[in-house]
């Protein structure tokens, strides 16, 4: 077993989140130094950015579009509002928000990863989405925005990659306006045992192979599967949001709990 | 799988595709830009919110404010094509409308005035000649089918009326109705005359 300060990641059991040291965190099933996780996640997304949309469609059989659509349906966004799409990746949510808030509103597409942000920016510009869209390379743990600034914050399939989730939720709470809402769309814990087993089989055996075949990078998709298992389940995330200050927190399971949408308000 | 989202996604895709095929629909969308219209079709479990910009976004959203909301049944939806009927539909309680009526009218016009040159669209894929011939074939087939159906209807009607005598000819039916009316009138007059005679007899 490696020393805590060693550069080599420490393998841990896939059984679920385990206690790690103060300066350590999970990177999939590995335990790594907190300072290294961001760059390791960045490597993963640098590797997959070019074919991110294709892989999302392929791996979810297009269902990720419906999960995102449900998120938009729950957003309650209105013309003139200010929206932050965190870890916005290739801009699936941001494109729709841009039309919904109209020219008097503003959408900020933020991602820590430069490659993902570039793909998202190129995609949205190609679609002619220009007037109310801004792009910011930002770390969710220390958002570079004023207090009480956004009416809505969404983070879709991004929170599990954040090193310090509590710090990120606190940062989101700070920049959200009173009355504003946070929507966290993330992989979660399947609620049916049989589905859970089939999902494990798919995630650990099929998903990395498709990743290897299409992107030439099976490891990144192995990390994807592992990071999903290490992410807090529905109730744990609800508690974390509550501890960050959010109120009236509810969650909605989709596709048997494979994905859950958490919604919380700041008052 | 979120089934309602799947259905709405398909509907949104189809609607925007159709609007895209008509070059003038962008112009007709302009007065609706930034507006929202919610339609509750009684046969559907959830209301549909139409958010207009340079395209139409469909939302399954019951919370946000809208410029206009309508509640109606599927059968009323067809009558909505005629904007002048809206007032009458409200009076007949077949349509419930709240908010800005112009939003509903503009949306109705957007759909009603949709004019797609299918021949032009098809020609992009198969060329002008084949597109023209294909459309011509469908137009002829439609006229031909209509004529055949009319002939079939006439033949069945003649068979039932003339040969098999299964039903009365409309003229015979009309004549019979006239005779019945005549008889009813005669009987009424006879009854009145009879009553009168009885009263005279009783008076003596």
XYZ file of C-alpha atoms in Angstrom:
471
model
C 0.000 0.000 0.000
C 1.331 3.420 -0.846
C 2.156 6.140 1.601
C -0.413 8.954 1.879
C 1.966 11.373 0.238
C 2.962 9.017 -2.526
C 2.201 10.010 -6.121
C 0.839 6.574 -6.882
C -2.947 6.373 -6.428
C -4.165 3.949 -3.812
C -6.747 1.358 -4.974
C -9.802 1.033 -2.777
C -12.816 -1.237 -2.749
C -15.751 -0.572 -5.088
C -18.120 -1.269 -2.203
C -18.715 2.435 -1.643
C -17.211 5.620 -0.260
C -14.626 5.026 2.431
C -12.983 7.322 4.884
C -10.007 9.127 3.405
C -7.459 11.402 5.020
C -7.917 15.165 5.326
C -5.716 15.833 2.327
C -7.020 12.939 0.261
C -10.046 12.343 -1.934
C -11.473 9.757 -4.302
C -10.637 9.548 -7.962
C -12.907 6.730 -9.031
C -11.934 3.803 -6.806
C -8.508 5.285 -6.185
C -7.500 7.529 -3.318
C -5.439 10.493 -4.420
C -4.119 13.729 -2.990
C -6.776 16.450 -3.166
C -4.372 18.713 -5.002
C -4.003 16.149 -7.795
C -7.653 15.280 -8.438
C -8.487 18.374 -10.503
C -5.630 17.750 -12.910
C -6.475 14.047 -13.150
C -10.109 14.856 -13.945
C -8.863 17.456 -16.430
C -6.813 14.752 -18.169
C -9.916 12.579 -18.477
C -11.982 15.361 -20.038
C -9.156 16.568 -22.285
C -9.091 13.052 -23.636
C -12.829 12.731 -24.282
C -13.846 16.334 -25.064
C -13.781 15.949 -28.847
C -16.218 13.061 -28.866
C -18.080 13.898 -25.655
C -21.509 14.379 -27.273
C -21.161 11.301 -29.454
C -20.149 9.177 -26.486
C -22.983 10.520 -24.336
C -25.482 9.566 -27.023
C -23.874 6.214 -27.559
C -23.470 5.207 -23.928
C -26.881 6.400 -22.725
C -28.634 5.506 -25.996
C -29.734 9.138 -26.195
C -31.522 9.067 -22.839
C -29.182 11.738 -21.401
C -31.095 14.244 -23.573
C -34.334 13.322 -21.789
C -32.708 13.614 -18.354
C -31.477 17.087 -19.325
C -34.868 18.003 -20.732
C -36.474 17.061 -17.420
C -33.937 19.314 -15.681
C -34.977 22.217 -17.902
C -38.653 21.467 -17.212
C -37.887 21.766 -13.473
C -35.850 24.957 -13.831
C -38.767 27.414 -13.854
C -36.534 29.777 -15.799
C -38.117 32.947 -17.173
C -37.138 35.625 -19.701
C -34.662 38.134 -18.275
C -33.164 35.774 -15.691
C -29.501 34.997 -15.068
C -28.469 31.334 -15.318
C -25.194 29.620 -14.440
C -24.639 26.281 -16.156
C -21.792 24.827 -14.125
C -19.641 22.059 -15.547
C -21.661 22.908 -18.625
C -19.430 20.886 -20.905
C -20.619 21.006 -24.451
C -23.515 23.322 -23.670
C -26.585 21.082 -23.996
C -28.427 22.882 -21.192
C -26.978 26.316 -21.929
C -28.297 26.320 -25.515
C -31.859 25.880 -24.343
C -31.494 28.292 -21.419
C -30.216 30.921 -23.832
C -33.493 30.803 -25.761
C -35.616 30.651 -22.599
C -34.093 33.702 -20.886
C -34.094 35.659 -24.146
C -31.993 38.685 -25.080
C -32.672 40.410 -21.737
C -31.323 37.464 -19.757
C -27.851 35.999 -19.394
C -26.445 32.488 -19.445
C -22.962 31.726 -18.167
C -21.479 28.454 -19.333
C -18.747 27.573 -16.850
C -16.411 24.618 -16.840
C -13.094 23.989 -15.158
C -11.858 22.206 -18.241
C -10.575 24.383 -21.065
C -11.027 21.705 -23.743
C -14.660 21.079 -22.803
C -15.388 24.802 -22.659
C -13.864 25.275 -26.098
C -15.960 22.463 -27.580
C -19.071 23.956 -25.938
C -18.301 27.472 -27.133
C -17.658 26.350 -30.720
C -20.843 24.291 -30.738
C -23.057 27.104 -29.441
C -21.505 29.680 -31.765
C -22.078 27.343 -34.698
C -25.726 27.232 -33.658
C -25.844 31.038 -33.734
C -26.202 31.396 -29.958
C -24.250 34.564 -29.216
C -26.158 37.444 -27.690
C -26.752 36.394 -24.092
C -24.050 33.762 -23.617
C -20.808 34.098 -21.674
C -18.071 31.523 -21.166
C -16.053 31.294 -17.988
C -13.367 28.812 -17.050
C -14.057 28.395 -13.367
C -13.607 26.023 -10.473
C -16.957 25.204 -8.847
C -15.313 25.363 -5.416
C -14.492 29.058 -5.735
C -16.864 30.616 -8.233
C -15.653 33.979 -9.586
C -19.026 35.720 -9.326
C -20.560 38.205 -6.876
C -22.874 37.115 -4.056
C -26.592 36.691 -4.868
C -25.995 36.914 -8.600
C -27.844 34.044 -10.339
C -31.518 33.089 -10.455
C -30.701 29.514 -11.385
C -27.650 27.282 -11.158
C -27.480 23.904 -12.844
C -24.725 21.344 -12.630
C -25.321 18.304 -14.823
C -23.043 15.289 -14.473
C -20.344 17.510 -12.998
C -20.578 17.421 -9.208
C -19.042 13.971 -8.871
C -15.846 15.240 -10.522
C -15.452 18.103 -8.065
C -12.748 17.531 -5.474
C -14.478 19.187 -2.521
C -18.232 18.867 -3.054
C -19.175 20.625 0.198
C -17.061 23.618 -0.752
C -18.610 23.680 -4.241
C -22.153 23.571 -2.862
C -21.306 26.409 -0.469
C -19.901 28.424 -3.358
C -23.047 27.836 -5.404
C -25.179 28.881 -2.440
C -23.203 32.112 -2.171
C -23.679 33.182 -5.806
C -27.351 32.180 -5.941
C -29.934 34.919 -5.394
C -32.414 34.543 -2.535
C -35.366 32.753 -4.125
C -33.081 31.145 -6.684
C -32.788 27.437 -7.232
C -30.015 24.904 -7.684
C -30.515 21.832 -9.857
C -28.034 18.978 -9.539
C -28.391 16.329 -12.215
C -26.117 13.441 -11.436
C -25.736 9.701 -11.601
C -27.059 8.123 -8.447
C -27.992 4.828 -6.856
C -30.388 2.535 -8.790
C -33.425 1.690 -6.682
C -34.049 -1.788 -8.104
C -31.614 -4.582 -7.251
C -31.843 -6.282 -10.639
C -31.326 -2.998 -12.470
C -28.367 -2.259 -10.221
C -26.680 -5.542 -11.204
C -27.328 -5.026 -14.915
C -26.072 -1.462 -14.588
C -22.842 -2.633 -12.881
C -22.297 -5.161 -15.634
C -22.801 -2.506 -18.275
C -20.699 0.146 -16.509
C -17.651 -1.962 -15.723
C -17.559 -4.297 -18.715
C -19.281 -2.637 -21.673
C -18.722 1.086 -21.092
C -14.871 1.057 -20.957
C -14.763 -1.159 -24.051
C -16.942 1.271 -26.034
C -14.706 4.090 -24.770
C -11.648 2.241 -25.972
C -13.249 1.526 -29.333
C -14.609 5.008 -30.095
C -12.267 7.411 -28.296
C -9.293 5.080 -27.903
C -9.385 5.660 -24.159
C -10.960 2.931 -22.036
C -9.431 4.241 -18.809
C -11.407 7.481 -18.866
C -14.623 5.506 -19.082
C -13.443 3.160 -16.368
C -13.027 6.308 -14.241
C -16.554 7.406 -15.252
C -18.019 4.118 -13.986
C -15.973 4.235 -10.780
C -16.710 7.900 -10.059
C -20.441 7.199 -10.354
C -20.185 4.489 -7.686
C -18.215 6.791 -5.387
C -20.674 9.661 -5.726
C -23.041 10.234 -2.784
C -26.422 8.528 -3.104
C -29.718 10.433 -3.241
C -30.205 10.922 0.505
C -26.551 11.764 1.187
C -26.501 14.450 -1.482
C -29.758 15.842 -0.114
C -28.134 16.121 3.320
C -25.044 17.770 1.822
C -27.222 20.360 0.079
C -29.077 21.004 3.285
C -25.798 21.491 5.168
C -24.723 24.005 2.509
C -27.815 26.064 3.347
C -30.302 25.021 0.678
C -33.936 24.599 1.651
C -36.986 22.708 0.348
C -34.686 20.083 -1.140
C -36.335 17.373 -3.181
C -34.989 14.799 -5.576
C -36.509 12.914 -8.464
C -35.166 9.556 -9.592
C -35.007 8.859 -13.294
C -34.494 5.555 -15.103
C -34.858 3.634 -11.858
C -32.487 5.872 -9.920
C -29.551 5.570 -12.330
C -29.819 9.345 -12.455
C -31.376 11.709 -9.918
C -32.260 15.368 -10.129
C -31.877 17.240 -6.826
C -33.552 20.599 -6.468
C -32.919 23.063 -3.661
C -33.764 26.706 -3.024
C -31.959 29.562 -1.331
C -34.205 31.779 0.778
C -37.076 6.568 -19.079
C -38.873 9.937 -18.771
C -41.647 9.091 -21.254
C -43.368 12.521 -21.235
C -40.044 14.163 -22.088
C -39.596 11.716 -24.970
C -43.004 12.574 -26.386
C -42.543 16.309 -25.990
C -39.066 16.096 -27.483
C -40.461 14.404 -30.602
C -43.265 16.963 -30.827
C -40.825 19.871 -30.494
C -38.543 18.396 -33.120
C -41.412 17.880 -35.569
C -42.868 21.345 -34.978
C -39.546 23.125 -35.494
C -38.761 21.011 -38.539
C -42.083 21.997 -40.106
C -41.547 25.674 -39.258
C -38.070 25.480 -40.737
C -39.480 24.171 -44.015
C -41.555 27.331 -44.486
C -39.238 30.307 -45.160
C -41.872 32.781 -43.948
C -42.500 31.160 -40.577
C -39.537 33.055 -39.070
C -41.335 36.288 -39.887
C -44.547 35.002 -38.298
C -42.617 33.904 -35.192
C -41.360 37.456 -34.546
C -44.483 38.783 -32.770
C -44.337 35.744 -30.487
C -40.648 36.097 -29.522
C -40.236 36.026 -25.743
C -43.876 34.982 -25.199
C -45.094 31.832 -23.512
C -48.300 29.969 -24.134
C -49.554 27.080 -22.008
C -52.044 24.657 -23.515
C -53.817 22.100 -21.356
C -55.370 19.544 -23.680
C -57.932 17.749 -21.511
C -57.054 14.344 -22.944
C -53.367 14.765 -21.966
C -52.115 14.295 -18.380
C -49.836 17.372 -18.419
C -49.990 20.859 -19.899
C -47.607 21.883 -22.667
C -45.814 25.217 -22.437
C -44.693 26.748 -25.719
C -41.750 29.159 -25.304
C -41.144 31.215 -28.428
C -37.842 32.630 -29.660
C -36.385 32.118 -33.138
C -37.823 28.636 -32.693
C -40.343 26.941 -30.420
C -39.253 25.231 -27.214
C -41.717 22.909 -25.570
C -41.684 22.555 -21.801
C -43.539 20.314 -19.400
C -43.688 23.042 -16.837
C -46.657 24.001 -14.691
C -45.000 26.555 -12.399
C -43.741 29.473 -14.428
C -45.810 32.462 -15.454
C -47.081 32.471 -19.015
C -48.538 35.193 -21.236
C -51.565 33.105 -22.110
C -53.001 29.807 -20.938
C -55.665 27.764 -22.649
C -57.600 24.678 -21.667
C -59.465 22.749 -24.323
C -60.186 19.282 -25.682
C -58.687 17.692 -28.762
C -61.911 18.162 -30.750
C -61.834 21.915 -30.051
C -58.236 22.123 -31.230
C -59.386 21.707 -34.836
C -61.906 24.559 -34.510
C -59.124 26.800 -33.200
C -57.758 27.046 -36.742
C -60.381 29.705 -37.357
C -59.299 32.576 -35.102
C -62.671 34.295 -35.465
C -64.275 31.305 -33.695
C -62.314 31.830 -30.449
C -64.976 34.086 -28.886
C -67.720 31.659 -29.763
C -65.737 28.697 -28.370
C -65.287 30.560 -25.072
C -69.030 31.305 -24.943
C -69.788 27.643 -25.558
C -67.386 26.795 -22.694
C -65.381 24.577 -25.053
C -62.335 26.778 -24.511
C -60.993 28.379 -21.357
C -58.550 31.205 -22.052
C -56.641 33.421 -19.625
C -54.140 36.162 -20.374
C -53.090 37.755 -23.630
C -55.418 36.567 -26.395
C -53.050 37.887 -29.087
C -50.490 35.246 -28.136
C -53.043 32.509 -28.803
C -54.103 34.184 -32.051
C -50.518 34.604 -33.272
C -49.779 30.960 -32.504
C -52.926 29.874 -34.314
C -51.909 31.983 -37.332
C -48.395 30.546 -37.237
C -49.751 27.031 -37.664
C -52.629 27.908 -39.983
C -50.475 29.881 -42.416
C -47.765 27.270 -42.559
C -47.106 26.814 -46.260
C -44.592 24.129 -47.152
C -43.545 23.535 -50.730
C -43.174 19.762 -50.468
C -42.072 19.492 -54.107
C -39.229 21.912 -53.451
C -38.229 20.027 -50.304
C -38.260 16.675 -52.048
C -36.278 18.031 -54.990
C -33.323 18.650 -52.636
C -33.004 14.881 -52.228
C -34.152 13.379 -55.526
C -33.887 16.201 -58.083
C -36.520 18.403 -59.734
C -37.893 15.925 -62.262
C -38.404 13.022 -59.892
C -39.800 15.347 -57.204
C -42.305 16.811 -59.672
C -43.333 13.386 -60.931
C -43.665 11.991 -57.411
C -45.836 14.881 -56.230
C -47.847 14.707 -59.466
C -48.369 11.000 -58.859
C -49.621 11.642 -55.307
C -51.919 14.460 -56.473
C -53.386 12.237 -59.218
C -53.654 9.323 -56.804
C -55.541 11.509 -54.337
C -58.000 12.723 -56.983
C -58.359 9.210 -58.380
C -58.969 7.734 -54.917
C -61.571 10.380 -54.187
C -63.366 9.628 -57.466
C -63.243 5.885 -56.891
C -64.673 6.313 -53.398
C -67.457 8.482 -54.792
C -68.264 5.882 -57.469
C -68.244 3.120 -54.836
C -70.583 5.123 -52.655
C -72.925 5.700 -55.605
C -72.850 2.035 -56.557
C -73.654 0.864 -53.036
C -76.382 3.449 -52.785
C -77.974 2.348 -56.085
C -77.686 -1.308 -55.120
C -79.348 -0.771 -51.774
C -82.092 1.463 -53.193
C -82.847 0.122 -56.657
C -81.888 -3.529 -56.755
C -82.136 -4.909 -53.232
C -84.744 -2.425 -52.006
C -83.006 -2.353 -48.643
C -83.704 1.331 -48.161
C -86.115 3.883 -49.542
C -85.032 6.319 -52.243
C -84.736 9.873 -50.901
C -87.507 11.005 -53.327
C -89.805 8.211 -52.169
C -88.995 9.103 -48.579
C -89.811 12.735 -49.267
C -93.076 11.794 -50.973
C -93.983 9.531 -48.062
C -93.216 12.331 -45.595
C -95.457 14.692 -47.542
C -98.253 12.122 -47.524
C -97.878 11.637 -43.776
C -97.991 15.406 -43.280
C -101.079 15.619 -45.463
C -102.759 12.817 -43.531
C -101.820 14.439 -40.213
C -103.391 17.706 -41.418
C -106.538 15.921 -42.640
C -106.858 14.064 -39.355
C -106.451 17.299 -37.393
C -109.102 19.022 -39.490
C -111.417 16.020 -39.153
C -110.931 16.046 -35.380
C -111.659 19.758 -35.215
C -114.785 19.322 -37.350
C -115.928 16.414 -35.207
C -115.451 18.445 -32.019
C -117.412 21.297 -33.541
C -120.297 18.987 -34.532
C -120.360 17.442 -31.068
C -120.579 20.919 -29.518
C -123.479 21.855 -31.889
C -125.292 18.617 -31.030
C -124.787 19.184 -27.329
C -126.108 22.787 -27.693
C -129.399 21.600 -29.196
